[in-house]
Coordinates of C-alpha atoms in Angstrom, one line a residue:
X1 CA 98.6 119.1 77.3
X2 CA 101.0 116.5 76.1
X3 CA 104.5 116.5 77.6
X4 CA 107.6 113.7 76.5
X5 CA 109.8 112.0 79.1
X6 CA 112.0 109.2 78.9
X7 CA 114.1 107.4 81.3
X8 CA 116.9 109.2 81.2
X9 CA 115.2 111.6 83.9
X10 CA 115.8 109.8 86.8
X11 CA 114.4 110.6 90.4
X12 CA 115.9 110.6 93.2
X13 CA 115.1 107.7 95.8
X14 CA 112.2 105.2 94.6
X15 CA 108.6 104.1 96.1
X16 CA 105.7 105.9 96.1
X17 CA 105.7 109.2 98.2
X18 CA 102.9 108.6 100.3
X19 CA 101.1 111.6 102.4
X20 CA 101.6 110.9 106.0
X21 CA 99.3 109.0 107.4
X22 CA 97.8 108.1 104.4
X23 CA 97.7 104.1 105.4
X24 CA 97.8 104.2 109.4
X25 CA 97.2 100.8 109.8
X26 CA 101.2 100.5 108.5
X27 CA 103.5 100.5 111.1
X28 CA 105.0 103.4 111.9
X29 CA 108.7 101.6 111.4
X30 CA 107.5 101.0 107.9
X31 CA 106.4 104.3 107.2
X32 CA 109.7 105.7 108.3
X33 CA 111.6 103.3 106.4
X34 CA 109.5 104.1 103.1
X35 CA 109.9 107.8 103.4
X36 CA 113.2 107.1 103.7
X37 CA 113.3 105.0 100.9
X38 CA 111.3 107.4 98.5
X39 CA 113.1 110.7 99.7
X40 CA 116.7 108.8 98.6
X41 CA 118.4 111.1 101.3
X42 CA 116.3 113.1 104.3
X43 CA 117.8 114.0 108.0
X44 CA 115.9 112.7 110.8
X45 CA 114.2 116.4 111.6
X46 CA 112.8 116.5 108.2
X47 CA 111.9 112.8 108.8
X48 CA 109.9 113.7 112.0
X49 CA 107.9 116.6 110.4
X50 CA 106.9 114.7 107.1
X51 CA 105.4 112.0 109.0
X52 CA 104.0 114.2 112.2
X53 CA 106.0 112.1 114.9
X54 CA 108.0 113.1 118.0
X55 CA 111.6 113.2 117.1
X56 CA 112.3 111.1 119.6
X57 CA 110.3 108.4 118.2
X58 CA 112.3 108.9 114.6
X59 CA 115.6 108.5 116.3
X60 CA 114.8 105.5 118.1
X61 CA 113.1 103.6 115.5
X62 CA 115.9 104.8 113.0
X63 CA 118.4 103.8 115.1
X64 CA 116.8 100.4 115.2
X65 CA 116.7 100.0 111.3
X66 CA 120.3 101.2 111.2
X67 CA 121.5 98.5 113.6
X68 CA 118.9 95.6 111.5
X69 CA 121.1 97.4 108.6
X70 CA 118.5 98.8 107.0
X71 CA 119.3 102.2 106.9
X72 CA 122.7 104.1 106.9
X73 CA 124.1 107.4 107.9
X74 CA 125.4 110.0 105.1
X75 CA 127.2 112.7 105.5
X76 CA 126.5 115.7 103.4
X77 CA 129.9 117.9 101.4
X78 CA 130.6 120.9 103.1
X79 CA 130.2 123.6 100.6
X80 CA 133.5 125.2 101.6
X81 CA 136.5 124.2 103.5
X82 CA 136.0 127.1 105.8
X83 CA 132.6 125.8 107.3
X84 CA 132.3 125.2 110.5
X85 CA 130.0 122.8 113.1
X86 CA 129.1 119.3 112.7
X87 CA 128.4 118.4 109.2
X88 CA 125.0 117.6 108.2
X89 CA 124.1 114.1 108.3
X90 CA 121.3 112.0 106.3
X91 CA 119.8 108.7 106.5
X92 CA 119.4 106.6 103.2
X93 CA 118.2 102.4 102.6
X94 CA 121.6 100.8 102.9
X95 CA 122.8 100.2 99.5
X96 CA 123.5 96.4 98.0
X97 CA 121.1 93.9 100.2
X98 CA 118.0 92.7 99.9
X99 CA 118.3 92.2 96.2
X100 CA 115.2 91.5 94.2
X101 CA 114.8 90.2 90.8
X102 CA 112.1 91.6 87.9
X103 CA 111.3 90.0 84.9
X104 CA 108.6 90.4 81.9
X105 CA 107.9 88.3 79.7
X106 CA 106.3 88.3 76.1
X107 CA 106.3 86.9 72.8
X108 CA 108.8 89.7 71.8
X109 CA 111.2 89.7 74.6
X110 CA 112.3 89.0 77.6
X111 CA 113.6 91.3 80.2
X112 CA 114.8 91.5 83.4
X113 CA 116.6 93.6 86.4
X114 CA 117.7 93.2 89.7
X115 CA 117.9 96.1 92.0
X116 CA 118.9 96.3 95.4
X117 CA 116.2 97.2 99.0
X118 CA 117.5 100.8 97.8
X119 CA 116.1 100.8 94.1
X120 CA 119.3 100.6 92.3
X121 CA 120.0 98.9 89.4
X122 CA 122.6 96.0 89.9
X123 CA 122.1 94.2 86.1
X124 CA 119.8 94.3 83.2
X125 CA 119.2 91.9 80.6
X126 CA 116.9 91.2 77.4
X127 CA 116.3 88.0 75.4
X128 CA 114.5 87.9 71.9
X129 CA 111.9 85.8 71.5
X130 CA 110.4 84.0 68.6
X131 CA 106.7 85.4 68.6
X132 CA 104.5 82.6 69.4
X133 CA 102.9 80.8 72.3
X134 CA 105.1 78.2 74.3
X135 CA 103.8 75.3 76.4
X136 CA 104.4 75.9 80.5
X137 CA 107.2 74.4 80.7
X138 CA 108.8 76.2 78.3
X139 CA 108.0 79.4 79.3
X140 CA 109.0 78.4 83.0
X141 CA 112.8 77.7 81.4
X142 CA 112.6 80.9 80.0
X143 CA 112.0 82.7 83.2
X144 CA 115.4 80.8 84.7
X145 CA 117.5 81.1 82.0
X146 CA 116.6 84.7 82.6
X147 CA 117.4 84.9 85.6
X148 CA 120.3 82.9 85.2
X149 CA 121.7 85.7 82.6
X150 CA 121.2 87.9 85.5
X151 CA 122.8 86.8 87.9
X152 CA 126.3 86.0 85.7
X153 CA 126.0 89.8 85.3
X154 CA 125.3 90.7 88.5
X155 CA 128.1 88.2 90.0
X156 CA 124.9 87.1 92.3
X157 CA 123.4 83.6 93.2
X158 CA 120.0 82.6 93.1
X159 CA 120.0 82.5 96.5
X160 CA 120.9 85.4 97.3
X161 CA 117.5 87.1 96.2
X162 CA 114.8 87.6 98.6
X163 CA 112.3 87.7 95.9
X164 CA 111.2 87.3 92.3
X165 CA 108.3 90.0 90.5
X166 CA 107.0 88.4 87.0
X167 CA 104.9 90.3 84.5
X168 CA 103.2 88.5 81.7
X169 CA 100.6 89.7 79.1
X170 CA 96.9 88.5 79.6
X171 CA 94.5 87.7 82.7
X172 CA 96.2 87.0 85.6
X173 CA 95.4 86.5 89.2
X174 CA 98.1 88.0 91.1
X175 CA 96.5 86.2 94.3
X176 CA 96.3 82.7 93.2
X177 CA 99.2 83.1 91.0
X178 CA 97.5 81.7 87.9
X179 CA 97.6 82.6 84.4
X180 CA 94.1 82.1 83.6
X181 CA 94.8 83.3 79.3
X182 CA 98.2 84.8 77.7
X183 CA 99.4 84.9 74.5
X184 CA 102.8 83.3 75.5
X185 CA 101.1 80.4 76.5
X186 CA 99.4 77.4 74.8
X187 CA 97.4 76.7 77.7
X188 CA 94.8 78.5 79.8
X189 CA 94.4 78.8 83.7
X190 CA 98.0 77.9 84.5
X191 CA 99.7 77.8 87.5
X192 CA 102.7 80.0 86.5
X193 CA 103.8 81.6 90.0
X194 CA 104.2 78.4 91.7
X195 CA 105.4 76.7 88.4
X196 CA 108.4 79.4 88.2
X197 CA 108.7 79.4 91.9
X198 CA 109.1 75.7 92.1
X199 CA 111.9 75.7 89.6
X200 CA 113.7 78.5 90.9
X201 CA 113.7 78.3 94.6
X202 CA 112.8 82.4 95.3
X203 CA 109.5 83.5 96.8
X204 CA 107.7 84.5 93.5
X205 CA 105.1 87.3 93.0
X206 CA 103.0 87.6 89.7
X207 CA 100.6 90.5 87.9
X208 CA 99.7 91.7 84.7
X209 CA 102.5 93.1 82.8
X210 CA 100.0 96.8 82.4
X211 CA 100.0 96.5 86.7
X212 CA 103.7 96.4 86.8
X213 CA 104.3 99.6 83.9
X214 CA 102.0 101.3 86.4
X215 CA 103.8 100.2 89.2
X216 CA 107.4 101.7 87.5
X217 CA 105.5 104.7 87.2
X218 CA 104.4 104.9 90.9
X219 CA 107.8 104.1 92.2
X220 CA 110.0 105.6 89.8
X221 CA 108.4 107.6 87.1
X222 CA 106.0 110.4 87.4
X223 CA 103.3 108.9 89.3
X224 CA 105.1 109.0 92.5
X225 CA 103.6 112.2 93.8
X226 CA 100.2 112.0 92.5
X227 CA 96.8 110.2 94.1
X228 CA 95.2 109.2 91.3
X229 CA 96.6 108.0 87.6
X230 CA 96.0 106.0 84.6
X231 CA 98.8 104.4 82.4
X232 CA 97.7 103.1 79.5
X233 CA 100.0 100.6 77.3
X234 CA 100.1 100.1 74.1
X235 CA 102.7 97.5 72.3
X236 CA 101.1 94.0 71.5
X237 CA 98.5 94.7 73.1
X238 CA 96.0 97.1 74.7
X239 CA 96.2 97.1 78.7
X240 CA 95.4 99.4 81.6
X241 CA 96.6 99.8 85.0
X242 CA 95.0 102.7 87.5
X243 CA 96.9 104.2 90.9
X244 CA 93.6 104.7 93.3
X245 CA 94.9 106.5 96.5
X246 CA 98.2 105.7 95.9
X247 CA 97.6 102.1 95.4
X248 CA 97.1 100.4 92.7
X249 CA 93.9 99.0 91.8
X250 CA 93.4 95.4 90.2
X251 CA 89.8 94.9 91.1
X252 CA 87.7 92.1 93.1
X253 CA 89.6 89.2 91.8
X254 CA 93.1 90.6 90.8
X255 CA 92.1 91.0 87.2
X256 CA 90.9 94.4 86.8
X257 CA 91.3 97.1 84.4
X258 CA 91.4 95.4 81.1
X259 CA 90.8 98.6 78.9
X260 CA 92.2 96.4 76.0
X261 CA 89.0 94.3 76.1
X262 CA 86.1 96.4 76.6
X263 CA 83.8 96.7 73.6
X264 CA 83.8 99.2 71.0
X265 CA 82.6 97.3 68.4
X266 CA 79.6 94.8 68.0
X267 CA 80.5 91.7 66.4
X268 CA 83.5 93.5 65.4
X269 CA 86.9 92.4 64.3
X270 CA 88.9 89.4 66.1
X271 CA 90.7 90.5 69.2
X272 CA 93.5 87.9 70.2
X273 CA 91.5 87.0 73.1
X274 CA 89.0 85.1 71.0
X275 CA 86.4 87.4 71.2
X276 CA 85.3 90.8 68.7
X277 CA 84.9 94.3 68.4
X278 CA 87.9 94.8 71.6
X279 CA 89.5 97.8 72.0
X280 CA 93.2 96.1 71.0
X281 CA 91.7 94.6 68.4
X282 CA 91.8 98.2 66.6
X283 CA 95.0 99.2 68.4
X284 CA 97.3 97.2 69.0
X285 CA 100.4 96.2 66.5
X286 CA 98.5 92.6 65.4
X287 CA 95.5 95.6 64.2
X288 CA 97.5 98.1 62.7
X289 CA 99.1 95.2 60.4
X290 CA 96.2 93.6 59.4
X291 CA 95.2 97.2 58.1
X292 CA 98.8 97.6 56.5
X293 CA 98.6 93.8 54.8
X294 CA 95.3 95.6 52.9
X295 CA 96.7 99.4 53.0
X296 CA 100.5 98.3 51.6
X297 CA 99.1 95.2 49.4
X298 CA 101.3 92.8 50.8
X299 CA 100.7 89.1 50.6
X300 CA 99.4 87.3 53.4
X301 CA 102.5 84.7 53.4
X302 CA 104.9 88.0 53.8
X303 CA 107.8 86.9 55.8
X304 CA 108.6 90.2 57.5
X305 CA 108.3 90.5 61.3
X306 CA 105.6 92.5 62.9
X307 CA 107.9 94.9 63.9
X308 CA 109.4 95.6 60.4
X309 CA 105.9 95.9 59.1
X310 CA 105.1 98.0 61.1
X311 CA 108.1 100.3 60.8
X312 CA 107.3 100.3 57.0
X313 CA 103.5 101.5 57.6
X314 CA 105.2 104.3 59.5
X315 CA 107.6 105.3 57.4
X316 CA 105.0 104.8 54.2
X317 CA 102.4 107.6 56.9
X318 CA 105.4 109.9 56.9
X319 CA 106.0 110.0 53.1
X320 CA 102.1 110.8 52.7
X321 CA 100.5 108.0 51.6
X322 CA 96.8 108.5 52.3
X323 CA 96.6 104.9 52.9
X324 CA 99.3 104.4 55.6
X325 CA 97.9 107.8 57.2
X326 CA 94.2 107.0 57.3
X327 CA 95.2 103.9 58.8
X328 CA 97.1 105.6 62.2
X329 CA 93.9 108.1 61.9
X330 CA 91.4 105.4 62.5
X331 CA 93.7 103.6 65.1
X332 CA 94.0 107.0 67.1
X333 CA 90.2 107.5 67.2
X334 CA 89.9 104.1 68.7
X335 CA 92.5 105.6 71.4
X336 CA 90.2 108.6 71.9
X337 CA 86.6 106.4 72.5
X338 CA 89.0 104.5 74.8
X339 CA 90.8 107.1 76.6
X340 CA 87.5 109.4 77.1
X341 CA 85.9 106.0 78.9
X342 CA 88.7 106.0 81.1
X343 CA 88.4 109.9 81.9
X344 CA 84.5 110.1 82.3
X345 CA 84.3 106.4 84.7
X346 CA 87.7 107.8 87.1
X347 CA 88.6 111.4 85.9
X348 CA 92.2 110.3 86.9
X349 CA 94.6 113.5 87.9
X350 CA 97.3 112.4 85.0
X351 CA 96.7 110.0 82.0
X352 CA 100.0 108.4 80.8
X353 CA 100.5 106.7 77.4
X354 CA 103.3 104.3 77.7
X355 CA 104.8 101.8 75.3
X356 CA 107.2 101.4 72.6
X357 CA 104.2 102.1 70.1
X358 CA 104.0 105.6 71.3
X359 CA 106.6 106.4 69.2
X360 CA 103.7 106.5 66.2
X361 CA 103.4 110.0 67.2
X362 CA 99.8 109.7 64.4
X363 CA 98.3 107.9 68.0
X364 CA 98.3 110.6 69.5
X365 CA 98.1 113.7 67.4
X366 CA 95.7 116.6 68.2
X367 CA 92.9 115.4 66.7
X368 CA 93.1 112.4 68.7
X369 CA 93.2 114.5 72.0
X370 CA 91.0 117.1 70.7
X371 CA 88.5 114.2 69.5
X372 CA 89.2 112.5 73.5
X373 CA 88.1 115.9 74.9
X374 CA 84.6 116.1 72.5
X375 CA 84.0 112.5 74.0
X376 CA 84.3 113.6 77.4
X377 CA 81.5 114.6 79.4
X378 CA 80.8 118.0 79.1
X379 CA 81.1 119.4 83.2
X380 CA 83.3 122.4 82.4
X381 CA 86.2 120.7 83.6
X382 CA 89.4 121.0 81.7
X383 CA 90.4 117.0 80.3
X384 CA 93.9 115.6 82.5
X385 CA 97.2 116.0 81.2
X386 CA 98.5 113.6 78.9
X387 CA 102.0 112.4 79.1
X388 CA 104.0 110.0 76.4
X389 CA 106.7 107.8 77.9
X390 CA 108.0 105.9 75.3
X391 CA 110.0 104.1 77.1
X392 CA 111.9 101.0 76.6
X393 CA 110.9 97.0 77.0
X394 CA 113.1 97.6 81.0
X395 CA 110.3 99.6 81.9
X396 CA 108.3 96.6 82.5
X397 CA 111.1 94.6 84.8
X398 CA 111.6 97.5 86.3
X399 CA 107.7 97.1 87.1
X400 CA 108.3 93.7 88.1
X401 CA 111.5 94.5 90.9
X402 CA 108.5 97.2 92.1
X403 CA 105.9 94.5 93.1
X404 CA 109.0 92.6 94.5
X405 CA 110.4 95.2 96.4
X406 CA 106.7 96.2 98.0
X407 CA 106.1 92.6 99.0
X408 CA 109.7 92.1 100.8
X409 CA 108.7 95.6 103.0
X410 CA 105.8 94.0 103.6
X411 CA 107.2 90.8 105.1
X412 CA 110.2 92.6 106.9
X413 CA 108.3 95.7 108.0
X414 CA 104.4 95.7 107.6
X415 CA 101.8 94.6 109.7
X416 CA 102.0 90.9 109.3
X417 CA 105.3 91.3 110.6
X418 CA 104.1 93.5 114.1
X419 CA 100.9 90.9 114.5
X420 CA 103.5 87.9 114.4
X421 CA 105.8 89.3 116.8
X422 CA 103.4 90.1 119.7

């Protein structure tokens, strides 16, 4: 099944909704403050019986997070004059503090947001970027002048965020905050997170840019209710990122789930990561016009941007030139021996295909799916849903404010937090 969403469906509150007492090592302050959080508006009864506390317990901790200004108290309309009794009243996150900042960048774009503790959206900005790797420091004066953008839009200082998410392409170690290969840098095993937190001054928190379009999903798109999802991305590159419990999961060392990277091809074509036969290396938008230079017979000192290019090998598909066409066909069977790994190692509950590629509908077509499903192993079961979210390049900062968002609960309300005050 293939359904279409875009971002104009928004949902109400933000966060993960977590089944109650799915983590019980997290304080019960921070579970009532989440739920909170990801409900967007809930009274304190409904509060007690999602979790499976006393509502005693709710009220005091709730009254505690109100007066730490935390939460707030919001009176539902009356649906007619004539009604009569006290009028309902709600808790919600208290809206404009805590401000984080997201950004992502590429070597397409830059992007960025900064939303408050609640999940709104204060500002938004994008930069265009030359394609090309830059050296560190470069790329570190990117990520402020960024942020600078964002703040004179936002009428906010620098110091008045109480954190910073970054998304980059490649291998990164959220952990150690190093950048050990992207294609926006000239240099390998960087330190980026303490370069960028250095030069800003704001507690800094780094991942994979395929990590932070599934962490959008968990917190504001349609992965907030499920266990278990895959989002695969598709733009410049191939990547992966998988919700495990409603967590993500980025492996041993922080640098899971590279779908982009695993074989499918011996001593196959050159991927950007230096090595063959990868999954992008078929897939992704370098791929597709390499085939079009051939496909198109256009001159290898063409001028025309990637994205032009690849517009025209599009368009060219749609007019029906076998060419053009055969060239999105071979692309989307690469997506099906791909997608049907994903399905047969983790037989995820919901696969998403995100990504401003997506909207090469020839990706995806049946065959593709139908071609995914003959790949599958054959256990009777019916193969996952499929969504397409071609969303835009904000998806990714959006990502971003997500990882900053999780990590300021953490230090306000999580565990660390209860061990240090005892």
């Amino acid at each position: 099944m293939i359904s279409q969403r875009s971002t104009e469906n928004t949902a109400i509150g933000c966060g993960p909704l977590i089944l109650p007492l799915a983590n019980p090592t997290r304080p019960l302050r921070q579970q009532i403050f989440e739920r909170v959080r990801a409900s967007g508006e809930i009274a304190r009864v409904q509060l007690a019986k999602d979790l499976g506390v006393s509502p005693a317990s709710v009220t005091t901790i709730t009254s505690e997070l109100i007066e730490g200004g935390l939460l707030e108290e919001s009176t539902a309309p009356r649906d007619t004059e004539s009604a009569r009794g006290r009028p309902a009243v709600s808790l919600r996150v208290r809206r404009g503090t805590h401000h984080v900042v997201g950004i992502k960048l590429s070597d397409r774009e830059h992007t960025g947001v900064i939303v408050d503790f609640a999940g709104n959206v204060v500002a938004s900005a994008a930069i265009e970027q030359a394609p090309g790797a830059l050296d560190p420091q470069a790329v570190v004066e990117a990520a402020a002048d960024l942020v600078a953008t964002l703040c004179s839009r936002s009428g906010l200082a620098v110091t008045d965020f109480r954190a910073l998410g970054l998304g980059v392409p490649g291998f990164v170690d959220g952990t150690s905050g190093i950048v050990h290969w992207s294609p926006i840098l000239d240099t390998r095993h960087f330190p980026l997170r303490s370069a960028v937190q250095d030069r800003l001054g704001i507690p800094t928190h780094i991942d994979n840019d395929a990590n932070l379009v599934t962490l959008a999903e968990l917190w504001f798109g349609a992965g907030r209710a499920l266990s278990d999802f895959a989002v695969v991305t598709i733009e410049h590159g191939v990547g992966m990122g998988y919700v495990i419990n409603h967590q993500l999961y980025r492996g041993a060392r922080g640098m899971g789930m590279e779908l982009g990277h695993t074989k499918v091809q011996l001593d196959g074509a050159l991927c950007r990561c230096g090595q063959r036969g990868c999954l992008e290396a078929y897939l992704a938008d370098y791929a597709l016009v390499r085939e079009a230079r051939t496909a198109l017979n256009i001159s290898t000192l063409e001028t025309r941007s990637v994205g032009v290019m690849l517009e025209s090998l599009f368009d060219h598909a749609k007019a029906g030139n076998g060419a053009a066409r055969a060239i999105f066909r071979r692309a989307g069977r690469y997506l099906a021996l791909g997608l049907s790994n994903v399905v047969n190692l983790f037989d995820p509950q919901l696969l998403i295909l995100s990504g401003e590629r997506m909207r090469y509908d020839y990706l995806y077509a049946r065959d593709t799916l139908s071609e995914m499903s003959e790949m599958m192993l054959d256990t009777g079961r019916t193969p996952p849903p499929v969504e397409i979210h071609a969303w835009g390049d904000l998806l990714w900062a959006h990502g971003a404010a997500a990882l900053a968002l999780h990590e300021v609960t953490e230090q306000m309300l999580g565990q660390a937090r209860e061990m240090a005050a005892q």
